[in-house]
Short mmCIF file of C-alpha atoms and ligand atoms in Angstrom, two decimals:
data_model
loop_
_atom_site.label_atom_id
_atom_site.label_comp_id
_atom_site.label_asym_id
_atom_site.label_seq_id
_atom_site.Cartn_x
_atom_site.Cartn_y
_atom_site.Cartn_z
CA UNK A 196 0.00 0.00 0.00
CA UNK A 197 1.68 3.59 -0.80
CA UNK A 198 1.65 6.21 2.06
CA UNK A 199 1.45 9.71 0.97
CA UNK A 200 3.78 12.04 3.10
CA UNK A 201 2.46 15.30 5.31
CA UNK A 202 4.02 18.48 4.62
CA UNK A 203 5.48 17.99 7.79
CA UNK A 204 6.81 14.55 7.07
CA UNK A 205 8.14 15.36 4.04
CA UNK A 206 10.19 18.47 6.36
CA UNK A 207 12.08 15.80 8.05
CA UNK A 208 12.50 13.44 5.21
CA UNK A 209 14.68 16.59 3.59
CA UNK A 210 16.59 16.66 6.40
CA UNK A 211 17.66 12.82 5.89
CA UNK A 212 17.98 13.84 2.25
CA UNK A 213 20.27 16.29 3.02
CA UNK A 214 22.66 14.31 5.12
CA UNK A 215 22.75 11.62 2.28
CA UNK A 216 23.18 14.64 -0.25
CA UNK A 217 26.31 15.97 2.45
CA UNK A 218 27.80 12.21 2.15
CA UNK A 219 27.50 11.96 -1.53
CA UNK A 220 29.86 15.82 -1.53
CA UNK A 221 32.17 13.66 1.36
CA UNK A 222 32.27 11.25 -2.12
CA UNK A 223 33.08 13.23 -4.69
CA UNK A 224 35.82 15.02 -2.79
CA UNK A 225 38.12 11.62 -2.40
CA UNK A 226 36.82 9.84 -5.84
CA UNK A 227 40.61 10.01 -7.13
CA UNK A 228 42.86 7.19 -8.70
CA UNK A 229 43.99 5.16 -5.34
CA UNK A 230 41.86 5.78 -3.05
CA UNK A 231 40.22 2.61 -1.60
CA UNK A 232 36.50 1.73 -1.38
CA UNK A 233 37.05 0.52 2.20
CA UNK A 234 37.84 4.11 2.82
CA UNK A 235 35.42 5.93 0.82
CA UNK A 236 32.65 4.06 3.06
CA UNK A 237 34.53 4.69 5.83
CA UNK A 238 34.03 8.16 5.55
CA UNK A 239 30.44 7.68 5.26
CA UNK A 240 29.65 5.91 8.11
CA UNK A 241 31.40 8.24 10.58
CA UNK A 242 29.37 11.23 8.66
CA UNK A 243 26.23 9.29 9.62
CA UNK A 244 27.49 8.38 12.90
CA UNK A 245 28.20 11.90 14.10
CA UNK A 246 24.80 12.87 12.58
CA UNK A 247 23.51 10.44 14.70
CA UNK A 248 21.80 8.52 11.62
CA UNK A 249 21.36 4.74 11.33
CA UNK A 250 22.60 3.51 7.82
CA UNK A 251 20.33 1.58 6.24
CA UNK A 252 22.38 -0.98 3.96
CA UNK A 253 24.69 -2.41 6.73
CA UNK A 254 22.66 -5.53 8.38
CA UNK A 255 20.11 -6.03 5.01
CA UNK A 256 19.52 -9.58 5.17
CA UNK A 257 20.92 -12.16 2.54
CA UNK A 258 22.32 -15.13 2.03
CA UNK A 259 25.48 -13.26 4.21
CA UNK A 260 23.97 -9.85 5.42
CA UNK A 261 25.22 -6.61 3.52
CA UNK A 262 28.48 -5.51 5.64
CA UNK A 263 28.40 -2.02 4.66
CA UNK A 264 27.27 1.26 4.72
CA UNK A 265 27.88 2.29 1.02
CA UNK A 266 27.20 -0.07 -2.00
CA UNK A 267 30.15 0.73 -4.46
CA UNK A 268 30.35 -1.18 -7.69
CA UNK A 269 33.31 -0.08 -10.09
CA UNK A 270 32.91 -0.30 -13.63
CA UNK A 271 31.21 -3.64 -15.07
CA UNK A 272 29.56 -3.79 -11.71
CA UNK A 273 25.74 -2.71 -11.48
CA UNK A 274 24.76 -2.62 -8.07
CA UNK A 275 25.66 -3.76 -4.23
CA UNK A 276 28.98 -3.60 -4.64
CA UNK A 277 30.69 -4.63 -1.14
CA UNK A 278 33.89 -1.79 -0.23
CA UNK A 279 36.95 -3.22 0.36
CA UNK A 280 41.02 -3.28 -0.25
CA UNK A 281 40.32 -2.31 -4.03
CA UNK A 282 41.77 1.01 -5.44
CA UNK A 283 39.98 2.64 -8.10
CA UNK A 284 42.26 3.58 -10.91
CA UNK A 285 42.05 6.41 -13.55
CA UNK A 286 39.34 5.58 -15.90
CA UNK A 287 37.28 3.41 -13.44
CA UNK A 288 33.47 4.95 -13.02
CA UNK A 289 32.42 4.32 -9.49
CA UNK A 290 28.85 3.90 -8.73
CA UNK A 291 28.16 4.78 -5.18
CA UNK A 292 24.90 3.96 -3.00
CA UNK A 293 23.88 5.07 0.34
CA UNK A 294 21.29 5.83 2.20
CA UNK A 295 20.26 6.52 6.11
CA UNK A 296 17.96 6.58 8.58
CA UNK A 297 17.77 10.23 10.58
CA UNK A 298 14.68 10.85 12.73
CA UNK A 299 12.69 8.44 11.58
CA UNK A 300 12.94 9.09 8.10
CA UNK A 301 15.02 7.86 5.44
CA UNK A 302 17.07 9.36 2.26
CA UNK A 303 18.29 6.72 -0.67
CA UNK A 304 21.23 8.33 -3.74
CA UNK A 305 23.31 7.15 -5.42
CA UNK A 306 25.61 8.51 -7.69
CA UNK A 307 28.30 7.57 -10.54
CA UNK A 308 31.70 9.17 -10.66
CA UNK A 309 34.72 9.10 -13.34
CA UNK A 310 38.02 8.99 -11.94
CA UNK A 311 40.47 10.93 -14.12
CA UNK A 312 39.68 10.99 -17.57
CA UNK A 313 37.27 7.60 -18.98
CA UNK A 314 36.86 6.68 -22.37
CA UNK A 315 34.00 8.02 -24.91
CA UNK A 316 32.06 4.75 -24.09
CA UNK A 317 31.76 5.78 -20.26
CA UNK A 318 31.24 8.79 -20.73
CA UNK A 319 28.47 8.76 -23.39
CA UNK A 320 27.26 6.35 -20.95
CA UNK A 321 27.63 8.59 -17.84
CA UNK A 322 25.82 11.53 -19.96
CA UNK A 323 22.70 9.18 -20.66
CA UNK A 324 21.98 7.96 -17.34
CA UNK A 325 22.51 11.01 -15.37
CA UNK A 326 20.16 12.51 -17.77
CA UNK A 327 17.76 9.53 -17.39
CA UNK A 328 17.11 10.32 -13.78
CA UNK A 329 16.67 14.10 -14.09
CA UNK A 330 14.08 13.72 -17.47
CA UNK A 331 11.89 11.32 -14.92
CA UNK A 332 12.16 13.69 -12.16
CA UNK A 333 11.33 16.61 -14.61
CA UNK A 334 8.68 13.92 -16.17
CA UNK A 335 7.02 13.13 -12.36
CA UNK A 336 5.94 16.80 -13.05
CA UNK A 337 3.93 16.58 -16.49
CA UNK A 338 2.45 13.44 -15.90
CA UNK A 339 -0.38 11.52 -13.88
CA UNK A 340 1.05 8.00 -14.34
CA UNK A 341 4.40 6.49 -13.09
CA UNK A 342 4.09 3.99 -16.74
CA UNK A 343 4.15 7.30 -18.62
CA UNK A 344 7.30 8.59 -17.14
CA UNK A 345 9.11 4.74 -17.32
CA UNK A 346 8.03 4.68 -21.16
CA UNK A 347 10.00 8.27 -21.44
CA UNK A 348 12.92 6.64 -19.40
CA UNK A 349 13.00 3.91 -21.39
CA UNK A 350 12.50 5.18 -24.75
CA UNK A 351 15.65 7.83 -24.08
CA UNK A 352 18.09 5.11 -23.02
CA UNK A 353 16.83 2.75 -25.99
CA UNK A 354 17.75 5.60 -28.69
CA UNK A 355 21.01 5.93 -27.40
CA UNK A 356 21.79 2.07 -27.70
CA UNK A 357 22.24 1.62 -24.34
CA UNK A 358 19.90 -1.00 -21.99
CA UNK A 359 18.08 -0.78 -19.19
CA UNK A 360 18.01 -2.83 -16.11
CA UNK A 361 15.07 -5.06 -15.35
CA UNK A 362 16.07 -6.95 -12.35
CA UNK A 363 16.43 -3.70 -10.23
CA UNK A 364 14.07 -1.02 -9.66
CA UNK A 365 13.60 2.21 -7.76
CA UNK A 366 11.22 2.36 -4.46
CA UNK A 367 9.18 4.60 -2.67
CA UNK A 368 10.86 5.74 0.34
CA UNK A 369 9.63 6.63 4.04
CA UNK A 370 10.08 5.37 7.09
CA UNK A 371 11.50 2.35 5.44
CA UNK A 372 13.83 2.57 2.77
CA UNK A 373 11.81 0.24 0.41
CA UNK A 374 8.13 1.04 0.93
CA UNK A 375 5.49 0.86 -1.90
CA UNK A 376 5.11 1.10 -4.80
CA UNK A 377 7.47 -0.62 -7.10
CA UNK A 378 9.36 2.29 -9.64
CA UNK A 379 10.84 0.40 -12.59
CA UNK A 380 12.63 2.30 -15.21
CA UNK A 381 11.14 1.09 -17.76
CA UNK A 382 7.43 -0.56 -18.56
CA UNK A 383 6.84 -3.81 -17.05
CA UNK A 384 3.71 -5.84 -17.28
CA UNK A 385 4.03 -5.81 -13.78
CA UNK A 386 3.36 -1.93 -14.00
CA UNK A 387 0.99 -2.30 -16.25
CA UNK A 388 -1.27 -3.96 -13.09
CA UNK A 389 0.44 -2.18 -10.66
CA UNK A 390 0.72 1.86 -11.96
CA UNK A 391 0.24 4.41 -9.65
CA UNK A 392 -0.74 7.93 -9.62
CA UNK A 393 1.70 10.66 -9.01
CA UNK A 394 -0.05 13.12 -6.38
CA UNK A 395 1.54 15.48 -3.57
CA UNK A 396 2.89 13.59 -0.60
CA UNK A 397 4.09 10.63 -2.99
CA UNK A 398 7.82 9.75 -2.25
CA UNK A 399 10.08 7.48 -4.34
CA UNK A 400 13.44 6.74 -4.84
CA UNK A 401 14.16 6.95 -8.51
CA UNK A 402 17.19 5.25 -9.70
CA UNK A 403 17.87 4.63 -13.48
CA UNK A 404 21.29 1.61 -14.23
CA UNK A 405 21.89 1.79 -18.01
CA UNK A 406 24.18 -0.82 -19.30
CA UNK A 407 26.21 0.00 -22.27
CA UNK A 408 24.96 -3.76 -23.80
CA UNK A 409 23.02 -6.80 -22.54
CA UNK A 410 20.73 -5.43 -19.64
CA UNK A 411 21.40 -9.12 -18.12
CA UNK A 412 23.47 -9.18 -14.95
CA UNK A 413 24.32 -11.65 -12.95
CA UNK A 414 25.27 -11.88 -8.86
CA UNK A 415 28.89 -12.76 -7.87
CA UNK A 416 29.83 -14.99 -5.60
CA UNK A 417 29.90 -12.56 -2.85
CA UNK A 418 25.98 -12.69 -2.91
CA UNK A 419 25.87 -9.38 -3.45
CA UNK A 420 27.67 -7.88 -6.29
CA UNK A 421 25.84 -7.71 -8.97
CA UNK A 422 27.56 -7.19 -12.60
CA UNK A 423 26.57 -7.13 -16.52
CA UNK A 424 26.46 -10.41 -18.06
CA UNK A 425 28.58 -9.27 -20.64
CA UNK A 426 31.15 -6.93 -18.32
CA UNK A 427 30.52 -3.83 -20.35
CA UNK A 428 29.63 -1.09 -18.24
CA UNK A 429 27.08 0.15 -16.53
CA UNK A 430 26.19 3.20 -14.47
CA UNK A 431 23.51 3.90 -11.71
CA UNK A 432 21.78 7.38 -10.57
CA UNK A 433 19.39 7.64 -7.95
CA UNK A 434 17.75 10.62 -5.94
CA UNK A 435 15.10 10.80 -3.33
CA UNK A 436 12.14 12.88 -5.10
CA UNK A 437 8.97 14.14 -3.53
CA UNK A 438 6.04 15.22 -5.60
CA UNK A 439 5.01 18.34 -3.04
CA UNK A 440 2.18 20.65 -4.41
CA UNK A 441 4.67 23.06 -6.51
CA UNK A 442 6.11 19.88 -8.25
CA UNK A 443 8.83 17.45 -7.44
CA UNK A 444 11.06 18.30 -5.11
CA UNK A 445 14.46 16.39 -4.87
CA UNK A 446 15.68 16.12 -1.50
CA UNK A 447 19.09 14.69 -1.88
CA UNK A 448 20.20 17.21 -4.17
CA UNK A 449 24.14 17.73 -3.18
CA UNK A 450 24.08 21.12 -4.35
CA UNK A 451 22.16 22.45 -1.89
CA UNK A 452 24.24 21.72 0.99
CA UNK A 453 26.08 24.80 2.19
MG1 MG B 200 20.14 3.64 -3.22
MG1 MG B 201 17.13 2.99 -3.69
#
């Protein structure tokens, strides 16, 4: 069942955005060739610690249950990347993930970043998915229907050759970090049954991966990683986006944070 958000809850839901949007700045600052991931989600978890925020991707249950605070998947990775010893090198694109918990309420981003200089391929790729996510946010303003907005999504990464992933899919966001409905980029038949209306208080996480060929992935051994089928690469952009009365509103917007 979807819960639309009060004014007033979607108040404290910005400030959670906000702290995500401060992390994802923390980010950006040390994406450089040799830094770790281990210490990129280092950083992130003492930001949310200070803040006094739970993180809300340490603990998720699996097979093993996820043992960090930031997802980051390099390259031909998709999603749930696990940090560790690895150094990102000049030409890697990093796909970063985090989200936490802060009064109650949560805020979901993620972001991809080039380190150094990446080759046309990446960053044609980069271009399309970053402007995936902000067409559907400007979209979630002209529409009624989520299925309207996914066919626009989909139809934009299609024309630039590029796939979309099925197996993953955007959320709304709340309390919880995955609440209903379901917010695939693209149009599903499950959408078709299950389309919602977009109306003031609505809340979703909206997070577009474009792979550069096959849209299949597959998860490592890890039980978590999760990479194209064919290793080609693939990027991942996500904000937390309330549809408030003026229009949407995105509440982890980095820019924003003095
Ligand atoms: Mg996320
Ligand atoms: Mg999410």
């Amino acid at each position: 069942m979807i819960s639309l958000k009060r004014p007033r809850e979607i108040e404290l839901m910005r400030e959670a955005g906000r702290l995500v949007a401060h992390a994802h700045r923390l980010i950006r600052g040390m994406i450089e060739p040799g830094v770790s991931t281990h210490e990129i989600d280092a950083v992130v978890e003492s930001l949310f610690t200070e803040a006094g925020a739970t993180p809300l991707f340490k603990g998720v249950p699996g097979k093993v249950p996820f043992p960090s605070v930031c997802c980051i998947s390099v390259n031909e990775q998709v999603v749930h990347g696990i940090p560790g010893p690895r150094r990102v090198e000049k030409g890697d694109i990093v796909k970063v993930d985090t989200g936490c918990r802060l009064n109650g309420w949560c805020g979901d981003s993620a972001w991809t970043y080039a380190v150094g200089d990446i080759d046309p391929l990446k960053q044609r790729l980069m271009k399309i998915g970053e402007e995936n996510l902000y067409l559907a946010i400007r979209e979630c303003g002209r529409r009624k229907r989520w299925s309207e907005v996914a066919q626009a999504m989909e139809l934009h990464v299609r024309e630039a050759g590029f796939s979309v992933v099925e197996q993953f899919v955007g959320h709304g966001i709340g309390r919880e970090m995955h609440e209903d409905p379901q917010v695939p980029n693209f149009v599903s038949s499950q959408l078709k049954r299950h389309d919602f209306r977009l109306e003031p208080g609505l809340v979703l996480a909206i997070e577009p991966m474009v792979n550069a060929g096959t849209k299949n992935v597959r998860v490592l051994k890890d039980h978590w990683t999760v990479e194209t089928k064919d290793k080609k690469p693939s990027v991942h952009f996500e904000h937390t986006v309330a549809i408030t009365a003026a229009g949407p509103e995105i509440l982890t917007l980095p820019e924003k944070i003095p």
